[in-house]
Coordinates of C-alpha atoms in Angstrom, one line a residue:
M1 CA 28.6 -56.7 -11.7
K2 CA 31.1 -56.8 -14.3
R3 CA 28.5 -57.4 -16.0
L4 CA 26.0 -54.6 -14.8
I5 CA 29.1 -51.5 -15.7
P6 CA 28.2 -51.9 -19.5
A7 CA 24.2 -52.3 -19.0
L8 CA 25.3 -48.4 -16.2
L9 CA 26.8 -47.0 -18.9
L10 CA 24.3 -48.0 -21.4
L11 CA 21.5 -45.8 -18.9
L12 CA 24.1 -42.7 -18.4
L13 CA 24.8 -42.0 -21.6
S14 CA 21.5 -42.6 -22.7
L15 CA 20.4 -40.1 -20.2
G16 CA 22.9 -38.0 -20.5
A17 CA 21.6 -37.8 -24.7
S18 CA 17.7 -36.7 -23.6
A19 CA 19.3 -34.2 -21.5
Q20 CA 20.9 -33.3 -24.1
F21 CA 17.8 -32.5 -26.8
R22 CA 15.3 -30.5 -23.8
D23 CA 14.6 -27.4 -24.8
G24 CA 15.6 -24.3 -23.3
T25 CA 11.6 -24.1 -21.6
A26 CA 11.9 -27.6 -19.8
Y27 CA 15.1 -26.6 -18.9
E28 CA 14.2 -23.5 -17.4
S29 CA 11.5 -24.5 -16.1
L30 CA 13.4 -27.1 -13.4
Y31 CA 14.1 -23.9 -11.4
D32 CA 10.1 -22.9 -11.6
S33 CA 8.1 -23.0 -8.7
E34 CA 4.6 -24.6 -7.7
T35 CA 2.9 -21.7 -8.6
V36 CA 5.2 -21.0 -11.3
S37 CA 5.4 -24.3 -13.4
A38 CA 1.2 -24.4 -13.1
L39 CA 0.8 -20.5 -14.2
R40 CA 3.9 -21.9 -17.0
S41 CA 1.4 -24.8 -18.2
H42 CA -1.8 -22.4 -18.0
V43 CA -0.8 -20.8 -20.4
G44 CA 1.5 -23.3 -23.3
Y45 CA -1.9 -24.5 -23.6
L46 CA -4.1 -20.8 -24.5
A47 CA -2.2 -20.1 -26.4
S48 CA -0.8 -23.0 -27.9
A49 CA -1.5 -23.1 -31.7
Q50 CA -4.0 -25.4 -31.9
M51 CA -5.9 -22.8 -30.3
E52 CA -6.2 -21.3 -33.8
G53 CA -5.8 -17.3 -31.3
R54 CA -9.4 -18.1 -29.8
K55 CA -11.4 -15.9 -32.2
A56 CA -14.5 -15.4 -30.6
G57 CA -16.6 -18.0 -31.8
G58 CA -14.4 -20.0 -33.1
E59 CA -13.4 -23.8 -32.5
G60 CA -10.2 -21.8 -30.4
E61 CA -12.5 -20.4 -27.8
T62 CA -14.3 -23.3 -27.5
M63 CA -11.2 -25.1 -26.4
A64 CA -9.9 -22.1 -23.9
A65 CA -13.7 -22.5 -22.4
E66 CA -13.6 -26.8 -21.5
Y67 CA -10.3 -25.8 -20.2
L68 CA -11.1 -23.0 -18.1
W69 CA -14.3 -25.3 -16.5
Q70 CA -12.2 -28.1 -16.3
A71 CA -9.1 -26.6 -14.6
L72 CA -11.9 -23.9 -12.2
S73 CA -13.3 -26.9 -11.6
E74 CA -10.6 -29.6 -9.8
A75 CA -9.3 -26.1 -8.1
G76 CA -12.2 -26.6 -6.6
V77 CA -15.2 -24.3 -8.3
D78 CA -18.5 -25.2 -7.7
M79 CA -18.6 -25.3 -11.6
L80 CA -22.8 -23.6 -12.6
C81 CA -22.0 -24.0 -16.3
S82 CA -21.8 -26.7 -18.6
K83 CA -19.1 -27.8 -19.3
G84 CA -18.6 -26.2 -22.8
G85 CA -19.8 -22.7 -21.4
T86 CA -23.0 -21.3 -21.6
E87 CA -23.0 -20.0 -25.0
F88 CA -25.2 -16.5 -26.1
G89 CA -25.4 -14.9 -29.5
I90 CA -23.9 -11.9 -31.0
S91 CA -25.7 -11.1 -34.2
R92 CA -23.8 -9.0 -37.5
D93 CA -24.9 -6.6 -39.9
G94 CA -24.5 -9.0 -42.9
A95 CA -22.4 -12.1 -41.4
D96 CA -24.4 -15.4 -39.0
T97 CA -24.5 -15.2 -35.8
L98 CA -21.7 -15.9 -34.1
V99 CA -21.7 -18.1 -31.6
S100 CA -19.8 -17.7 -28.4
R101 CA -19.8 -18.6 -24.4
N102 CA -19.0 -17.6 -20.7
V103 CA -17.7 -20.6 -18.4
Y104 CA -18.8 -19.9 -14.7
G105 CA -18.9 -21.1 -10.8
F106 CA -18.4 -20.4 -7.1
V107 CA -16.9 -20.3 -4.2
R108 CA -19.0 -19.9 -1.4
G109 CA -18.7 -17.6 2.1
Y110 CA -18.2 -18.9 4.9
D111 CA -20.8 -15.6 7.3
K112 CA -25.2 -16.3 7.0
A113 CA -25.2 -12.4 6.3
L114 CA -22.6 -11.9 3.7
S115 CA -22.8 -15.0 1.5
D116 CA -25.1 -14.2 -1.1
H117 CA -24.0 -11.6 -1.9
F118 CA -21.0 -11.7 -4.5
I119 CA -17.4 -10.4 -5.4
V120 CA -16.8 -11.6 -9.0
I121 CA -13.2 -12.7 -10.3
G122 CA -13.3 -12.8 -14.7
A123 CA -10.7 -13.4 -18.0
R124 CA -11.4 -12.6 -20.6
M125 CA -10.9 -16.0 -23.3
D126 CA -10.8 -15.0 -27.0
N127 CA -8.1 -13.1 -28.2
L128 CA -8.2 -12.4 -31.7
G129 CA -7.1 -15.4 -34.1
T130 CA -6.0 -15.3 -37.1
H131 CA -5.0 -13.8 -40.5
V132 CA -3.9 -15.5 -43.6
M133 CA -2.0 -12.4 -46.1
T134 CA 0.2 -13.6 -49.0
V135 CA 4.6 -13.4 -48.6
D136 CA 5.7 -14.5 -51.7
G137 CA 3.5 -15.6 -53.9
Q138 CA 2.8 -18.3 -50.7
Q139 CA -0.6 -17.7 -48.4
V140 CA 0.5 -17.7 -44.7
E141 CA -1.0 -17.6 -42.2
S142 CA -0.3 -16.0 -38.6
I143 CA -1.1 -17.6 -35.6
Y144 CA -2.2 -14.4 -32.7
S145 CA -1.9 -16.1 -29.8
G146 CA -2.0 -14.4 -26.8
A147 CA -1.0 -15.8 -24.3
N148 CA -0.8 -12.2 -22.8
G149 CA -3.9 -11.6 -23.8
N150 CA -5.2 -12.5 -21.7
A151 CA -4.0 -16.3 -21.4
S152 CA -2.2 -14.8 -18.5
G153 CA -5.3 -13.4 -17.1
M154 CA -6.7 -17.4 -16.8
A155 CA -3.2 -18.8 -15.6
M156 CA -4.1 -16.2 -12.2
L157 CA -8.0 -16.5 -12.2
I158 CA -7.4 -20.6 -11.6
E159 CA -4.5 -19.6 -9.1
L160 CA -6.3 -16.9 -7.7
A161 CA -9.6 -19.3 -7.6
R162 CA -7.8 -22.4 -6.4
K163 CA -5.9 -20.3 -3.4
V164 CA -9.2 -18.8 -2.2
S165 CA -10.8 -22.9 -2.7
T166 CA -8.2 -23.4 -1.1
Q167 CA -9.4 -21.3 2.2
A168 CA -12.5 -20.8 1.2
V169 CA -13.4 -20.4 5.4
M170 CA -12.0 -17.1 5.7
F171 CA -13.9 -15.2 3.2
R172 CA -17.2 -14.2 4.1
R173 CA -18.7 -13.0 1.0
S174 CA -19.0 -15.8 -2.7
V175 CA -16.8 -15.6 -5.1
I176 CA -17.8 -15.8 -8.7
F177 CA -15.5 -17.0 -10.6
V178 CA -15.9 -16.0 -15.4
G179 CA -14.5 -16.0 -18.3
F180 CA -15.8 -14.3 -20.6
G181 CA -15.9 -15.2 -24.5
A182 CA -16.5 -12.4 -27.0
S183 CA -14.6 -9.7 -24.8
A184 CA -12.3 -8.8 -27.3
E185 CA -15.0 -8.9 -29.8
S186 CA -17.1 -6.5 -28.4
M187 CA -17.2 -7.1 -24.6
A188 CA -19.9 -9.2 -25.6
G189 CA -19.7 -12.1 -22.8
S190 CA -19.4 -9.5 -20.0
W191 CA -23.0 -7.5 -20.5
Y192 CA -24.7 -11.2 -21.5
F193 CA -23.6 -12.5 -18.4
L194 CA -25.4 -9.2 -16.5
N195 CA -27.6 -9.1 -17.5
R196 CA -28.4 -12.7 -19.4
T197 CA -27.1 -15.1 -17.3
F198 CA -26.3 -13.9 -14.1
G199 CA -30.1 -13.1 -12.3
E200 CA -29.1 -11.7 -9.6
S201 CA -26.6 -9.1 -9.7
G202 CA -27.5 -6.8 -7.7
K203 CA -26.4 -9.1 -5.4
I204 CA -22.6 -8.2 -6.8
D205 CA -20.5 -6.2 -4.0
A206 CA -17.4 -6.0 -6.7
M207 CA -15.9 -6.8 -9.5
I208 CA -12.3 -7.4 -10.0
N209 CA -10.3 -7.5 -13.3
L210 CA -7.4 -10.1 -15.6
D211 CA -6.6 -8.8 -17.5
M212 CA -3.1 -8.0 -19.6
L213 CA -1.0 -9.2 -16.4
G214 CA 2.0 -10.7 -17.6
I215 CA 4.9 -8.1 -18.6
P216 CA 5.4 -6.1 -15.7
S217 CA 5.8 -2.5 -16.6
E218 CA 8.0 0.5 -15.2
D219 CA 5.8 0.8 -12.4
G220 CA 4.9 -3.4 -11.8
F221 CA 1.8 -3.4 -12.8
Y222 CA -1.9 -1.3 -12.3
A223 CA -5.2 -1.0 -10.7
Y224 CA -7.6 1.3 -12.5
T225 CA -10.9 1.5 -10.1
A226 CA -12.6 4.4 -12.0
S227 CA -11.5 6.8 -9.3
N228 CA -14.2 4.1 -6.5
L229 CA -13.3 6.4 -3.2
D230 CA -14.1 2.5 -1.9
L231 CA -11.9 -0.1 -3.8
N232 CA -9.0 2.9 -3.6
A233 CA -8.9 2.3 0.3
I234 CA -9.5 -1.3 0.0
L235 CA -6.0 -0.8 -1.8
S236 CA -4.7 2.0 -0.1
T237 CA -5.0 -0.5 3.0
A238 CA -3.5 -3.4 1.1
A239 CA -0.6 -1.8 0.0
G240 CA 0.2 -1.0 3.7
A241 CA 0.3 -5.0 4.8
L242 CA 3.4 -6.6 3.4
Q243 CA 3.3 -7.6 -0.2
P244 CA 5.4 -9.6 -2.4
V245 CA 4.6 -6.3 -5.0
V246 CA 2.1 -3.3 -5.0
P247 CA -0.3 -2.3 -7.4
K248 CA -0.3 1.6 -9.0
L249 CA -3.5 3.7 -8.6
T250 CA -3.7 5.2 -12.2
A251 CA -6.0 7.7 -12.9
A252 CA -6.8 7.3 -16.5
E253 CA -8.2 3.7 -17.4
P254 CA -5.1 1.2 -19.2
Y255 CA -7.0 -0.4 -22.1
P256 CA -11.3 -0.7 -22.7
S257 CA -12.4 -4.9 -21.3
D258 CA -14.8 -6.4 -19.5
H259 CA -14.6 -3.3 -15.5
R260 CA -17.1 -1.2 -18.3
A261 CA -19.9 -3.5 -18.7
F262 CA -19.5 -4.1 -13.7
Y263 CA -19.7 0.4 -14.4
D264 CA -22.7 0.4 -16.8
K265 CA -24.5 -1.6 -14.0
E266 CA -23.1 1.0 -11.5
I267 CA -21.2 -2.4 -9.8
P268 CA -17.8 -0.8 -8.5
A269 CA -15.2 -2.7 -9.7
V270 CA -11.7 -3.0 -10.4
F271 CA -9.8 -3.5 -13.3
F272 CA -5.8 -5.8 -12.8
T273 CA -3.3 -5.5 -15.7
T274 CA 0.6 -4.7 -16.0
G275 CA -0.4 -2.5 -19.6
K276 CA 0.0 -2.9 -23.0
Y277 CA 3.3 -3.6 -24.3
P278 CA 4.9 -4.0 -27.8
E279 CA 3.9 -7.0 -28.4
H280 CA 0.1 -6.4 -28.0
N281 CA -2.4 -7.5 -30.9
S282 CA 0.1 -9.3 -32.4
V283 CA 1.8 -12.5 -33.8
K284 CA 4.6 -11.8 -30.7
D285 CA 2.2 -12.4 -28.0
T286 CA 3.7 -16.1 -27.1
P287 CA 4.5 -17.0 -23.6
S288 CA 8.6 -16.8 -24.8
I289 CA 8.1 -13.1 -23.8
L290 CA 5.9 -13.1 -19.5
D291 CA 6.9 -13.3 -16.4
Y292 CA 5.7 -15.7 -14.4
E293 CA 7.8 -14.9 -11.9
F294 CA 6.5 -11.4 -11.5
M295 CA 2.9 -13.4 -12.0
E296 CA 3.6 -15.3 -9.5
K297 CA 3.9 -12.3 -7.0
E298 CA 0.9 -11.0 -8.8
L299 CA -1.1 -13.9 -7.4
E300 CA -0.3 -12.8 -4.2
Y301 CA -1.1 -9.7 -4.2
L302 CA -4.2 -10.0 -6.0
F303 CA -5.3 -12.8 -2.8
N304 CA -5.4 -10.6 -0.2
F305 CA -6.8 -8.8 -1.8
S306 CA -8.9 -9.8 -3.1
M307 CA -9.8 -11.2 0.8
S308 CA -10.2 -7.3 2.1
L309 CA -12.8 -7.2 -0.8
A310 CA -15.3 -10.0 0.6
N311 CA -14.5 -9.2 4.2
T312 CA -15.2 -5.7 4.2
S313 CA -17.9 -4.6 6.8
H314 CA -19.8 -2.0 5.0
Q315 CA -21.5 -1.1 1.6
L316 CA -19.9 -0.2 -1.7
L317 CA -20.3 2.8 -3.8
F318 CA -20.9 3.3 -7.1
H319 CA -18.7 7.0 -7.9
P320 CA -18.7 7.0 -11.8
E321 CA -16.8 10.7 -11.4
K322 CA -13.2 10.2 -11.5
T323 CA -11.2 11.7 -9.6
Q324 CA -10.9 16.2 -9.4
H325 CA -8.0 18.7 -10.6
K326 CA -9.6 20.8 -7.8
E327 CA -13.1 19.8 -5.4
P328 CA -16.6 21.4 -6.2
D329 CA -16.4 23.6 -3.2
L330 CA -12.8 24.4 -2.0
K331 CA -10.5 26.4 -4.5
D332 CA -7.2 25.8 -5.7
V333 CA -6.9 22.5 -3.9
Y334 CA -5.1 19.2 -5.8
S335 CA -5.9 15.3 -5.7
Y336 CA -3.3 13.7 -3.4
Y337 CA -3.1 11.6 -6.3
D338 CA -2.3 14.2 -8.9
C339 CA 0.4 16.2 -6.0
D340 CA 3.6 15.5 -7.3
V341 CA 5.0 16.2 -4.1
K342 CA 3.0 13.8 -2.2
P343 CA 2.2 15.4 0.9
M344 CA 4.3 14.0 4.1
F345 CA 3.7 13.1 7.5
L346 CA 6.3 12.7 10.0
N347 CA 7.8 13.1 7.0
N348 CA 6.4 9.7 5.2
P349 CA 4.2 10.5 1.5
D350 CA 2.6 7.4 3.0
P351 CA -0.7 7.7 4.1
S352 CA -0.8 4.7 6.2
I353 CA 2.0 6.3 8.9
F354 CA 0.0 9.2 9.6
M355 CA -3.5 6.5 10.5
S356 CA -0.6 3.7 11.9
K357 CA 1.8 7.2 14.3
W358 CA -0.8 9.7 15.1
V359 CA -4.8 8.4 14.4
Y360 CA -5.3 5.0 15.3
Q361 CA -2.8 6.4 18.5
Y362 CA -5.0 8.9 20.2
L363 CA -8.6 6.9 18.8
K364 CA -10.8 6.0 21.6
Y365 CA -13.8 3.6 20.9
P366 CA -17.4 5.1 21.8
E367 CA -17.9 3.9 25.6
A368 CA -21.7 4.3 24.4
A369 CA -20.9 2.1 20.9
V370 CA -19.4 -0.1 22.3
R371 CA -22.2 -1.3 24.6
N372 CA -24.3 -0.6 21.4
G373 CA -21.9 -3.1 19.2
I374 CA -21.2 -0.5 16.5
Q375 CA -18.6 -0.7 14.0
G376 CA -17.2 0.0 11.1
T377 CA -15.3 2.5 8.4
V378 CA -15.6 5.4 8.8
Q379 CA -14.4 8.3 5.2
V380 CA -12.6 10.8 5.9
S381 CA -11.4 13.5 3.9
F382 CA -9.7 16.9 4.9
V383 CA -6.9 19.9 3.6
I384 CA -3.7 20.8 4.6
E385 CA -3.1 23.7 3.6
K386 CA 0.3 25.3 2.2
N387 CA 1.2 25.7 5.8
G388 CA 0.6 21.7 6.7
Q389 CA -1.9 22.4 8.9
V390 CA -4.8 20.7 8.5
S391 CA -8.6 22.0 8.0
N392 CA -12.1 21.5 5.8
V393 CA -12.5 18.3 8.4
K394 CA -15.8 16.0 6.9
V395 CA -16.9 13.0 6.6
V396 CA -17.2 11.3 3.8
R397 CA -19.6 7.9 4.9
G398 CA -19.9 8.4 8.1
I399 CA -21.0 5.4 9.9
D400 CA -22.7 6.4 13.2
Q401 CA -22.8 10.3 15.1
L402 CA -20.6 8.2 17.0
L403 CA -18.2 6.8 15.4
D404 CA -18.2 10.1 13.2
D405 CA -18.0 12.3 16.0
E406 CA -13.9 10.7 17.1
A407 CA -12.5 10.5 14.0
I408 CA -13.2 13.6 13.1
R409 CA -11.6 14.4 16.6
V410 CA -8.3 12.5 16.0
V411 CA -8.0 14.2 12.5
S412 CA -8.8 17.6 13.7
A413 CA -6.6 17.3 16.1
S414 CA -3.6 16.1 13.7
P415 CA 0.7 17.5 13.9
K416 CA 1.4 19.5 11.1
W417 CA 2.2 18.3 7.6
R418 CA 4.9 18.9 5.4
P419 CA 2.8 20.2 2.0
A420 CA 2.6 18.8 -0.9
R421 CA 4.1 20.8 -4.2
V422 CA 3.0 20.8 -7.8
R423 CA 5.7 22.5 -10.2
G424 CA 7.7 23.1 -7.3
Q425 CA 5.1 25.1 -5.4
K426 CA 2.9 24.6 -2.4
V427 CA -0.2 23.9 -3.4
R428 CA -3.3 23.2 -0.7
S429 CA -4.0 19.1 -1.2
V430 CA -6.6 16.8 -0.8
M431 CA -7.0 13.5 1.1
T432 CA -9.6 10.6 2.7
V433 CA -8.1 8.1 4.8
G434 CA -10.8 5.0 6.0
V435 CA -11.2 5.6 10.1
E436 CA -11.8 1.9 11.0
F437 CA -13.2 1.1 13.8
R438 CA -13.6 -3.0 14.0
L439 CA -15.3 -5.0 18.0
T440 CA -14.0 -8.2 17.9
R441 CA -15.7 -10.2 21.8
K442 CA -18.0 -8.7 23.3
G443 CA -16.6 -6.0 26.0
E444 CA -13.1 -5.2 24.3
R445 CA -12.7 -2.7 21.5
R446 CA -10.3 -3.2 18.0
R447 CA -9.4 -1.1 15.4
F448 CA -7.3 -1.6 12.2
G449 CA -6.1 1.2 9.6
I450 CA -7.0 1.5 5.6
N451 CA -4.7 4.1 4.6
G452 CA -5.9 7.2 3.3
Y453 CA -5.8 8.3 -0.3

């Protein structure tokens, strides 16, 4: 026993010495959840010095593509390209052709009728690379690591793919995961994917773009849809459910990114981001500035939103126009989002209250629609007058006359609201809600609420 004591003391001393030399990150990571640890690991590698800023066409971007391919494959994604990705070239005036690459794979949906339709979830892989400058007569190389821009988006893409793959039986549509090359250069990767690589772009029902998601702003993070009515309705639905964090819907594009290529093909797309930040496009954009716990919350929301998007029953339409300050056929009417004080139902500005406390309390599923198996979501717009009365109720997008008429009946019968205000004055405001009719088993009817906006 006496012989064991010196040995144990030596062991304890060695462990103590080892602990003294842990860096702050390693010590902090002892308290990480499994997801936070994974996000931190992805960002740490993708934004490491050996990546040299992942310049489009450079070795660092190639290494990032190989890492993304391996990580997606291990997450359960069926890869559709080689490990180095699918290469494409960009011709540049007075320079050699830049060779970049896209990495992509998919998780198949379970619904036979919808599994050949796709939701694309993408993130850019490249960043600015390096820059050499002279300091005190010495050549100094600066690395633009791009931890938030966009190692954060790639990390979220990988972990989101893992969650989708694990719960693929809950996704009706198939989900394609893409890492876009040469995005910071010219958004060429997303264009090439849509126009040269993926032969069934007509079956892409919607796109989710993940770019710069690691540094929450004052509003947390943002969702930009170019005012697409269908995507706004799904965002409102997700916001009405229990979520760890909810994005703020913004009418102003936070940053040009790969969603633009999908807009050009008239594919509905939503851009999720935490927006610009002080270290943006600088050498200070390193892994230490990211909020990984917040990213974990975003990940949970993004998974729930992705599932809602993949499972929606009606066709998503493309609406390129921005939300107008005034309706073209109405005078002096403000959009819900343009009001300083939102209109309120039962003293609550959340449209889900109107849906749960009024619409779905009094909605009746037409018997003829039940017999014929008619279901879907009716988009209804209406004006809340200065005196709180509901007027100008009309169907923006209908499913069937039976369901359309019932949705209009219930919304038209709404009690008075508290009117919206702009600069302290009562104003007329316009809202749109999605009234969902859903059948389960034969003879049984069930209704879900889609919040308004």
